[in-house]
Short mmCIF file of C-alpha atoms in Angstrom, two decimals:
data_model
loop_
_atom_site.label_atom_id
_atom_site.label_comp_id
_atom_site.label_asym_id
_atom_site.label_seq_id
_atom_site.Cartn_x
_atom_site.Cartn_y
_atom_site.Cartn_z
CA UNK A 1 257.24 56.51 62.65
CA UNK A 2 256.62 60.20 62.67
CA UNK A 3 257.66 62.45 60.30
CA UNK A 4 257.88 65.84 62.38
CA UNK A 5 261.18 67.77 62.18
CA UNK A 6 263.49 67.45 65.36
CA UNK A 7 266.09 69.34 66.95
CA UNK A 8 268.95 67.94 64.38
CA UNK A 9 266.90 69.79 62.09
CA UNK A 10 266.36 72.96 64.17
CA UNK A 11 270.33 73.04 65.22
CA UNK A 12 271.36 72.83 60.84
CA UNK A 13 268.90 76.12 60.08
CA UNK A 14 269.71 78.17 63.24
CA UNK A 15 271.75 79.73 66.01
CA UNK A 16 271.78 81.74 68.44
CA UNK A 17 267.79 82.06 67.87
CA UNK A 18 264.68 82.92 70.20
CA UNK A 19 262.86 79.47 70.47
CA UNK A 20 259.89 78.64 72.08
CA UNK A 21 259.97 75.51 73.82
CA UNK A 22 256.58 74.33 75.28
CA UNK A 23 257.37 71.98 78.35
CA UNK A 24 254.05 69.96 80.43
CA UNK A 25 255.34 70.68 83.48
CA UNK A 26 252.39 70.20 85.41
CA UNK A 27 252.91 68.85 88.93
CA UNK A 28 251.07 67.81 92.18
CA UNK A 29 251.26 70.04 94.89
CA UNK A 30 251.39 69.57 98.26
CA UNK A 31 250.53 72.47 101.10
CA UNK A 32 251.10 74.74 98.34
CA UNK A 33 254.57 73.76 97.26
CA UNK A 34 255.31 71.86 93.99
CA UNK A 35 256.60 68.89 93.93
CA UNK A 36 259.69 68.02 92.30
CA UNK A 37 259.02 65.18 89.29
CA UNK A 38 260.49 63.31 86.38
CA UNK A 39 259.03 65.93 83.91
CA UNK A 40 261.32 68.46 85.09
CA UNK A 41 264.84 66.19 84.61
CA UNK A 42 263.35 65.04 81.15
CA UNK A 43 262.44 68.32 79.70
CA UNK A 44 265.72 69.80 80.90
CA UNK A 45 267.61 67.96 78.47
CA UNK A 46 265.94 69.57 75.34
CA UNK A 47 265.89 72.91 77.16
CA UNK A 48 269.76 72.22 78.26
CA UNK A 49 270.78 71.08 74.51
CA UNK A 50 269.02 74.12 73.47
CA UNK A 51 270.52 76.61 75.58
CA UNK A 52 274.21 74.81 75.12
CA UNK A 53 273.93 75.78 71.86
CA UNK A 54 273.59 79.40 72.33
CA UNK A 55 269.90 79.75 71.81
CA UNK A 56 267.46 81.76 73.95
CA UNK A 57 265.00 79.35 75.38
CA UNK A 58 261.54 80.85 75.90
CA UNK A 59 259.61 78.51 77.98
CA UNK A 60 256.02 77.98 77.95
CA UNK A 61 254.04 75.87 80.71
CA UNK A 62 250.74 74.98 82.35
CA UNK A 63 249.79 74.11 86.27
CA UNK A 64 246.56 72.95 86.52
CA UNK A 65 242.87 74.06 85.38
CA UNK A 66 241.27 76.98 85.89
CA UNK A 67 238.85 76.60 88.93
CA UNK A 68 241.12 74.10 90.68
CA UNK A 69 243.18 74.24 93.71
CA UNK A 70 246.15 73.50 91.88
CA UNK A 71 245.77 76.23 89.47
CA UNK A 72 248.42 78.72 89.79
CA UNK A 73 251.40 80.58 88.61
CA UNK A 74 254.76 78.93 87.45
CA UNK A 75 257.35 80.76 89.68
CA UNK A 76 257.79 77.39 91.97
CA UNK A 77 258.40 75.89 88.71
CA UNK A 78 261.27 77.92 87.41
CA UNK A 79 262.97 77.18 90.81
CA UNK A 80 263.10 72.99 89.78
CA UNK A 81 263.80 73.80 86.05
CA UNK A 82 267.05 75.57 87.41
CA UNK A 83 268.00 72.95 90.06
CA UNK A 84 267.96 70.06 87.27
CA UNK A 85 269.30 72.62 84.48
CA UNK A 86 272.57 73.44 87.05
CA UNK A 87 271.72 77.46 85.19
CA UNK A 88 269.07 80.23 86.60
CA UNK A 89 265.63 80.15 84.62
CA UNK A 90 264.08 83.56 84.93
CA UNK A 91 260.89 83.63 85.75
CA UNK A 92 258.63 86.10 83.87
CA UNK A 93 255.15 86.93 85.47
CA UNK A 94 253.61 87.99 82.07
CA UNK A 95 252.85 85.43 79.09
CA UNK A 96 252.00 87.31 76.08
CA UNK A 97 251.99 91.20 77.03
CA UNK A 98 254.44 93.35 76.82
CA UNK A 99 256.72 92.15 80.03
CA UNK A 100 257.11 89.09 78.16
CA UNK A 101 257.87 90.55 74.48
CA UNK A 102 260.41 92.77 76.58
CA UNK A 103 261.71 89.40 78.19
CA UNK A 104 262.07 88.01 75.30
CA UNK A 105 263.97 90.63 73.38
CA UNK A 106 266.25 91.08 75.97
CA UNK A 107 267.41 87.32 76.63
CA UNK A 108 271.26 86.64 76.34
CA UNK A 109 272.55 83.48 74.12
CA UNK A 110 271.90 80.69 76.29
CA UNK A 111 269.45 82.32 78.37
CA UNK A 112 266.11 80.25 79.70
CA UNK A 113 262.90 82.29 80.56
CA UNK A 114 259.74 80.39 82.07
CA UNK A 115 256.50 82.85 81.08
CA UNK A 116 253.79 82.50 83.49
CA UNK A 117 251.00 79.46 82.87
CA UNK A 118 250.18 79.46 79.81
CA UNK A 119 246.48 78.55 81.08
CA UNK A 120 245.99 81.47 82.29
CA UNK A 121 245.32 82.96 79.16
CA UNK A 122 241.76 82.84 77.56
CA UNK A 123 243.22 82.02 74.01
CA UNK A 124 244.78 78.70 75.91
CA UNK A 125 241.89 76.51 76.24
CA UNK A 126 239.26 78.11 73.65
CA UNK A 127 237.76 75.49 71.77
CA UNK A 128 239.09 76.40 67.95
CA UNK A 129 240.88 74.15 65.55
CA UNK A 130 244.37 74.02 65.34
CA UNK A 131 244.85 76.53 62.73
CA UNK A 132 242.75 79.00 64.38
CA UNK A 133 244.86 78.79 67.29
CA UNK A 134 247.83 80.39 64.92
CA UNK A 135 245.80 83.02 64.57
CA UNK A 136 244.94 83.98 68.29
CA UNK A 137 246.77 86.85 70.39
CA UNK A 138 248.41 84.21 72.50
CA UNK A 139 250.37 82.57 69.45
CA UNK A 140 250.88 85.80 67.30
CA UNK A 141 252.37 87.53 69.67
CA UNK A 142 254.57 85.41 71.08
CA UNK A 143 255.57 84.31 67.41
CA UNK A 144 256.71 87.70 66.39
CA UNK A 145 259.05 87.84 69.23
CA UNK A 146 260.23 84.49 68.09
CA UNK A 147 262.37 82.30 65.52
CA UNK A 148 260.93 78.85 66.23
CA UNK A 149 258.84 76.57 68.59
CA UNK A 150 259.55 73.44 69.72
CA UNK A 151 257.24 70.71 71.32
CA UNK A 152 258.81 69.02 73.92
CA UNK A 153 254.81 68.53 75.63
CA UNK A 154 254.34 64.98 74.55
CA UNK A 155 252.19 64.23 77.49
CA UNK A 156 250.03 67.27 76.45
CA UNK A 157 250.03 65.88 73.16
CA UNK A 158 246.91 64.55 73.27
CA UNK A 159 244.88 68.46 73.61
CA UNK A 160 244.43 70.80 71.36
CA UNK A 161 245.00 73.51 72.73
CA UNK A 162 246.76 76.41 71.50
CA UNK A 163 250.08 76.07 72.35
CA UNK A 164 250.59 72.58 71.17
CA UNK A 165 249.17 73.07 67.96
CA UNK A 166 248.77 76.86 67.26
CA UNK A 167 252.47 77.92 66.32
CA UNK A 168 253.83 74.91 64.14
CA UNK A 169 251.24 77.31 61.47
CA UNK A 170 253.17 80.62 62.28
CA UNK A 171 257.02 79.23 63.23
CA UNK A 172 259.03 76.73 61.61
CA UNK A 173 258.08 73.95 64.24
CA UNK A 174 260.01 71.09 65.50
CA UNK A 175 259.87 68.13 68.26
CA UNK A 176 262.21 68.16 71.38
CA UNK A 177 263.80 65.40 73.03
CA UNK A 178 261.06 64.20 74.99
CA UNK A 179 258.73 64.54 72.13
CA UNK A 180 261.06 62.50 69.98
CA UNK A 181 261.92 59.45 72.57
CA UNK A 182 258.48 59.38 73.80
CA UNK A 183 256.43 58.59 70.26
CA UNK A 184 259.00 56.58 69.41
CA UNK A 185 258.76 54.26 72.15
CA UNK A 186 255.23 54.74 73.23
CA UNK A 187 254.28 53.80 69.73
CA UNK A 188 256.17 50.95 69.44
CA UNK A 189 253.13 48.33 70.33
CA UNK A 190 251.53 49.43 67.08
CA UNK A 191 254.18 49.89 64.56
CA UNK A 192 256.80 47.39 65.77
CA UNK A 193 257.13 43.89 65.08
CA UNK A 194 257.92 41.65 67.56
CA UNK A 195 259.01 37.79 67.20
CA UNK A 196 258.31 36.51 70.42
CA UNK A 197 255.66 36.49 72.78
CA UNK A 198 254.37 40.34 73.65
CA UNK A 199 252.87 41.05 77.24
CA UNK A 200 250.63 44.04 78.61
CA UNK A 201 250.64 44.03 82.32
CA UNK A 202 247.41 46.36 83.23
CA UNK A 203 246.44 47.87 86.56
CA UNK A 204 245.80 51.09 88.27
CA UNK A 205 242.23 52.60 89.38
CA UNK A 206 241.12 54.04 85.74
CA UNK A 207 239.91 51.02 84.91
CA UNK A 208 237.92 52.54 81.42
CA UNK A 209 241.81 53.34 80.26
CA UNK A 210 242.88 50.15 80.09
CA UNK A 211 239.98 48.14 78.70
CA UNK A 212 239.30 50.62 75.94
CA UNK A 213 243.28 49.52 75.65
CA UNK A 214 242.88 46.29 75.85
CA UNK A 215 239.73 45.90 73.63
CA UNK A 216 241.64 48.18 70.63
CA UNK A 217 245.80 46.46 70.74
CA UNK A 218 244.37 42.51 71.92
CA UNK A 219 245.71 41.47 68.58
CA UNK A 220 249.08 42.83 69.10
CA UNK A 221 249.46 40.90 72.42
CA UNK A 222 250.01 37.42 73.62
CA UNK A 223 249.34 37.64 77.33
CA UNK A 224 247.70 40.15 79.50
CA UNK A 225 248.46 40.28 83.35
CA UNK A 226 245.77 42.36 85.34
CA UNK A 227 245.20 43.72 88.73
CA UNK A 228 244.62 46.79 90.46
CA UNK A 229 240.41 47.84 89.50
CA UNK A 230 241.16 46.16 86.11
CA UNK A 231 241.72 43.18 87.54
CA UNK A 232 239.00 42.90 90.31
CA UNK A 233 236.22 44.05 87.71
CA UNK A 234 236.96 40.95 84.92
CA UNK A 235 237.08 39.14 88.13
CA UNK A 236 233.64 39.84 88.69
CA UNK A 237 232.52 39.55 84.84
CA UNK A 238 234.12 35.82 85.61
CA UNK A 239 231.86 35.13 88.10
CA UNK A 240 234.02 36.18 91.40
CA UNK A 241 232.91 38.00 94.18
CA UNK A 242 235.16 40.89 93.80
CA UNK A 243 234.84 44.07 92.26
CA UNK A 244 232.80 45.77 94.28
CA UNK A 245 232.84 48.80 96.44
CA UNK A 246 232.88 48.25 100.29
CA UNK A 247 233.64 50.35 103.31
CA UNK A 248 233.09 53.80 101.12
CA UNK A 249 235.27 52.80 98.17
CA UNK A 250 234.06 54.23 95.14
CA UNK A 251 235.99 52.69 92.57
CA UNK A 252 234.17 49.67 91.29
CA UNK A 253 230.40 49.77 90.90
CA UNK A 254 230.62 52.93 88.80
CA UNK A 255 232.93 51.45 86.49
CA UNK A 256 231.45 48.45 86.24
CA UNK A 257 228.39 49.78 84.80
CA UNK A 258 229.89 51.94 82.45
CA UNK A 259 232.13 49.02 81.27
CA UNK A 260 230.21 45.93 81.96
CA UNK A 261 229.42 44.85 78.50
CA UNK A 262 233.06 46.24 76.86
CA UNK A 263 234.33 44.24 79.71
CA UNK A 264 232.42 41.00 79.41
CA UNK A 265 233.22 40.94 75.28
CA UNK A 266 236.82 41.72 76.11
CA UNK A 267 237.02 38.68 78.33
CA UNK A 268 234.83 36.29 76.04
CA UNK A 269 236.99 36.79 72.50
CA UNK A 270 240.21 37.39 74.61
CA UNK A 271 240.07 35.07 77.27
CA UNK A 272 242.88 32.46 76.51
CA UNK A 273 245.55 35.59 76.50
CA UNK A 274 244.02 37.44 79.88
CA UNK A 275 245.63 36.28 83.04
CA UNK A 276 243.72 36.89 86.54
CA UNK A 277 244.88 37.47 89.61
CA UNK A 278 245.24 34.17 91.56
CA UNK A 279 245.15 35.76 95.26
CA UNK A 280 244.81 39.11 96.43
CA UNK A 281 246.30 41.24 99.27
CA UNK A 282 244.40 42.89 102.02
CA UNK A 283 244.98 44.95 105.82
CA UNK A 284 244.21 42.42 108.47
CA UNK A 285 242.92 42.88 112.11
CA UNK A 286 246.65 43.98 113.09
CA UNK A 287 247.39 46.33 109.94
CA UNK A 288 249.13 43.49 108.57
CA UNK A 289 249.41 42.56 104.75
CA UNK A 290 247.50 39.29 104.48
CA UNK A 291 246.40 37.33 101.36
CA UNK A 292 243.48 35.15 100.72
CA UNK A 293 243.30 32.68 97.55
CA UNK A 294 240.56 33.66 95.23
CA UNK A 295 238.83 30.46 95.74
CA UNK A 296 238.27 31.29 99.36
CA UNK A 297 236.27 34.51 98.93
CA UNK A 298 232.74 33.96 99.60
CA UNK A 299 232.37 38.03 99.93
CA UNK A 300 234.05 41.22 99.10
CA UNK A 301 234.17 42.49 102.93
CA UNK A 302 236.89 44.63 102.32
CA UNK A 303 239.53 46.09 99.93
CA UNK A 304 242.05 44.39 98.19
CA UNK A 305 245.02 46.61 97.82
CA UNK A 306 247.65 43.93 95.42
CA UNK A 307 247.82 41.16 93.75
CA UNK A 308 248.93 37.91 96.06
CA UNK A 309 252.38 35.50 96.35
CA UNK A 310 250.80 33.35 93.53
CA UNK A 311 249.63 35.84 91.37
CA UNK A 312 253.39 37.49 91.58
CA UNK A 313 255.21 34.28 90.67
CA UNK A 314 252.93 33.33 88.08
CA UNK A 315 253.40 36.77 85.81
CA UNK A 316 256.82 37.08 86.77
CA UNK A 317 257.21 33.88 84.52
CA UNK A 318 254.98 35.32 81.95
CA UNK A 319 257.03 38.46 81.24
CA UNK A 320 260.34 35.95 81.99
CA UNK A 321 259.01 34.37 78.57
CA UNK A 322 258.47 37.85 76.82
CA UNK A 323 260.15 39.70 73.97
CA UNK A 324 258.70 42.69 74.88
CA UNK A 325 256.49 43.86 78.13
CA UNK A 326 254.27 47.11 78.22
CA UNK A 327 252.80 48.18 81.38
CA UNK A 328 249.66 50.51 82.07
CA UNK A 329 248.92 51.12 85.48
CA UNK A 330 249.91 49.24 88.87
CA UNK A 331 249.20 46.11 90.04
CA UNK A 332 248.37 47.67 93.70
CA UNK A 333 248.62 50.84 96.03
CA UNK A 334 252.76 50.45 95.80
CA UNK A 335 252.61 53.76 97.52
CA UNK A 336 252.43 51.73 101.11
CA UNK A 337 255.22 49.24 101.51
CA UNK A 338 252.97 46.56 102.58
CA UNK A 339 251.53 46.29 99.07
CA UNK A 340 253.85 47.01 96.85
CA UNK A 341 254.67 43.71 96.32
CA UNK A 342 252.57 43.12 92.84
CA UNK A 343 254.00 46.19 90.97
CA UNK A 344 258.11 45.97 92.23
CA UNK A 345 257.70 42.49 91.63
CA UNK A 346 256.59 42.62 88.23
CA UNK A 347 259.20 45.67 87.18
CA UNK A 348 262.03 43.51 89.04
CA UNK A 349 261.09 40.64 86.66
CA UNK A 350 261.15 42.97 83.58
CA UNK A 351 264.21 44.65 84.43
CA UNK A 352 265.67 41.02 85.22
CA UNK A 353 264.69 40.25 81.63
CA UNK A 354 266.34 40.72 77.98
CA UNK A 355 263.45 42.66 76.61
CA UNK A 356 261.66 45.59 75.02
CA UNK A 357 259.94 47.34 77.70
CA UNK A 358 257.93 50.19 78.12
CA UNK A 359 256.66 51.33 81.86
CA UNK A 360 253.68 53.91 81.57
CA UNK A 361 250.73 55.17 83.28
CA UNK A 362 251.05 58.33 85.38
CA UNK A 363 252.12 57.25 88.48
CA UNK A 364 253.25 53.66 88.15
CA UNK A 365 256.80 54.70 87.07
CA UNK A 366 257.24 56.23 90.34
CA UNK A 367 257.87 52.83 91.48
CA UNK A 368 261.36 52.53 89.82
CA UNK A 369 262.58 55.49 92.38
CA UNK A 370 260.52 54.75 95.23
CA UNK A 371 262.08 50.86 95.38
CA UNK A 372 265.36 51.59 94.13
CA UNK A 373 265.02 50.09 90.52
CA UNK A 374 267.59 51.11 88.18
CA UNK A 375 266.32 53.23 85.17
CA UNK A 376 268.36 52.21 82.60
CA UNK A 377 267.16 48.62 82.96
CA UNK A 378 263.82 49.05 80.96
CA UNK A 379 264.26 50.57 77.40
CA UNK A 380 261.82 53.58 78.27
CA UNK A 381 259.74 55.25 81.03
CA UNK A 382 257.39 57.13 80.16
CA UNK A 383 255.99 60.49 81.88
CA UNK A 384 252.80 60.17 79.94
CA UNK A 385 249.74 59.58 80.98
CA UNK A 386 246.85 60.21 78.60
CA UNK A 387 249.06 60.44 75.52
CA UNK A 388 250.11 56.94 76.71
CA UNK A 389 246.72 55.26 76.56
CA UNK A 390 246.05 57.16 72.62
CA UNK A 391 249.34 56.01 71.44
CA UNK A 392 249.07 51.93 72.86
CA UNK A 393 245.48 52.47 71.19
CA UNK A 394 246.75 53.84 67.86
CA UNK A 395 244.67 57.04 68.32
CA UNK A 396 245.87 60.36 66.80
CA UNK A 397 247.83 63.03 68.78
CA UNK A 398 246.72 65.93 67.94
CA UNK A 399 249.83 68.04 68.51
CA UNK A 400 251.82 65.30 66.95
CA UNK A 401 249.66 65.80 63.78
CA UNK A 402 250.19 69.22 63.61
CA UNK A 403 254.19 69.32 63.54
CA UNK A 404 253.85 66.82 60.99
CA UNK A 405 251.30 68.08 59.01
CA UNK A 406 253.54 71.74 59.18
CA UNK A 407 256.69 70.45 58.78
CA UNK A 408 259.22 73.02 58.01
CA UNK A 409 259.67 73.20 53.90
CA UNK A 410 263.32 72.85 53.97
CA UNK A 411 263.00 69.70 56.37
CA UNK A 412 260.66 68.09 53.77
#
């Protein structure tokens, strides 16, 4: 478990303080409008906890990378933060200077400012270790207009960049909500035991994720279910004729050869606990979901877009037989209704089922929403993406690291 401070710790040494809060939430966007997301309802509970308690919430927050079309400012953002808080955030279009220290100084108890991407500083994404980072403009300067940070950014945990790691070293530093529930269960794979039988079910089109996943946790699980890339590509290392691209897909072949030999070890020490797809799911002649039994493919002639009927009904009964089920990725493009059927399948069997669970993997849990799955019914869904993958793999966070490594003294 980690031993970072949390919010129980932040609410016994203050009130009515100036906290920084650093939130990830980065979002698609669509004609240039941002699209409402989980991250926004989950990080509004630490920022609504905060500001219930008479603090003034300074909120920090990055859209996008510098040179890409999704790169821009954060007043969009501030909009959804205030819908899900049911309070106004005040957008400030400064991050450090002195619009923001003015911001800052001038907040009301149980006020919530958004400063401007945080990206868009220079200080942000300089390479430096963490405790440089507490010494750049960006983190000084916001520090000395503060009392303490809090990292609610699990999904950003992952980077180093400066404001994940830079102010635990300047501010007494703690975890928020998300922070908190998210390592907890998101780390459970490699510091819980489980009694009965443990099951991954891996998909999606980042198909280096998962076996680098698979290849570091295969001791700590009793059955994998694959499809999606995944599945097609050990597939092909077994000697199918799948895998591939066709008709300009350019998912497979590259993969492949960056993964062949991970892949083909993976499936030789591992095999007896990997479970293949059966069938697979294609668009017929009349745009039409049709399936074809593995044993009847001769030749990839075009995509597969799920996991078939047999494939379904054979992992629902592996998780039905499971203590606890993690999932990384989707079993198919659940996005069109005609092949969804792989990925609600599997979460219906998990939420139909008395165990741990964890759902994961960037887009996958938009499933639950999209097909009307109940929330509650899994034990956590996770907004991570990348932090995901390190934490099912038992690699370091590096933010993570650095509120436990600057733990306030009088949390010790």
């Amino acid at each position: 478990m980690a031993s970072f401070a949390t919010l129980d710790a932040l609410a016994e040494r203050f009130s009515g303080a100036r906290v920084l809060v650093r939130l990830d939430l980065n979002s698609p966007i669509e004609g240039g409008t941002v699209r409402d997301n989980r991250r926004f309802e989950r990080h509004a509970r630490t920022v609504s906890e905060l500001a219930d308690a008479g603090h003034r919430v300074i909120c920090l927050a990055h859209q996008g990378r510098p040179g890409r079309d999704d790169f821009t400012h954060l007043d969009q953002h501030a909009g959804i933060l205030s819908d899900h808080l049911d309070r106004e955030v005040q957008y400030v279009d400064d991050i450090c200077g002195a619009t923001a220290i003015d911001a800052i100084g001038d907040a009301d108890p149980g006020e919530v400012l958004l400063l401007d991407n945080v990206r868009m500083h220079d200080d942000e994404l300089a390479d430096r270790e963490p405790e440089a980072h507490g010494e750049s403009e960006l983190v000084t300067s916001l520090a000395d207009a503060a009392d303490a940070y809090v990292n609610d950014a699990y999904s950003a945990a992952h980077r180093g960049h400066a404001s994940l790691v830079g102010f635990p070293y300047v501010l007494p530093a703690y975890a928020g909500r998300v922070m908190e529930t998210e390592y907890e269960a998101n780390s459970a794979i490699a510091t819980r035991e489980f009694d009965g039988q443990v099951t991954m079910v891996v998909g999606g089109t980042k198909a280096t994720d998962v076996i680098q996943v698979m290849d570091a946790i295969g001791d700590k699980v009793d059955a994998f279910c694959l499809g999606g890339v995944a599945g097609e590509l050990f597939l092909r290392a077994a000697g199918h004729p799948v895998g591939h691209d066709v008709g300009g897909s350019d998912r497979f072949d590259e993969q492949w050869e960056r993964n062949e030999e991970t892949i083909r070890a993976v499936l030789d020490e591992r095999g007896d606990q990997i479970h293949l797809p059966l069938d697979l799911a294609y668009e017929d002649e009349y745009d039409q979901r049709a399936e074809i039994a593995l044993w009847q493919i001769d030749e990839k002639t075009t995509s597969f877009l799920d996991v078939g009927s047999a494939s379904i009904d054979s992992y629902r009964e592996i998780v039905g037989d499971s203590e606890a089920v993690f999932v990384k990725g989707a079993l198919g493009v659940f996005e069109d209704e005609r092949f969804a059927d792989g990925t609600v399948g599997l979460l219906e069997a998990i939420a139909e089922t008395d165990c741990f669970s964890v759902v994961g993997g960037g887009d996958t849990s938009r499933a639950i929403g999209m097909y009307g799955l109940d929330e509650a019914d899994f034990s956590h869904v996770s907004i991570a993406g990348g932090a995901y993958i390190r934490a099912l793999t038992g690699e370091p966070l590096v933010a993570v690291e650095t509120l436990e490594r600057c733990r306030p003294k009088t949390e010790a």
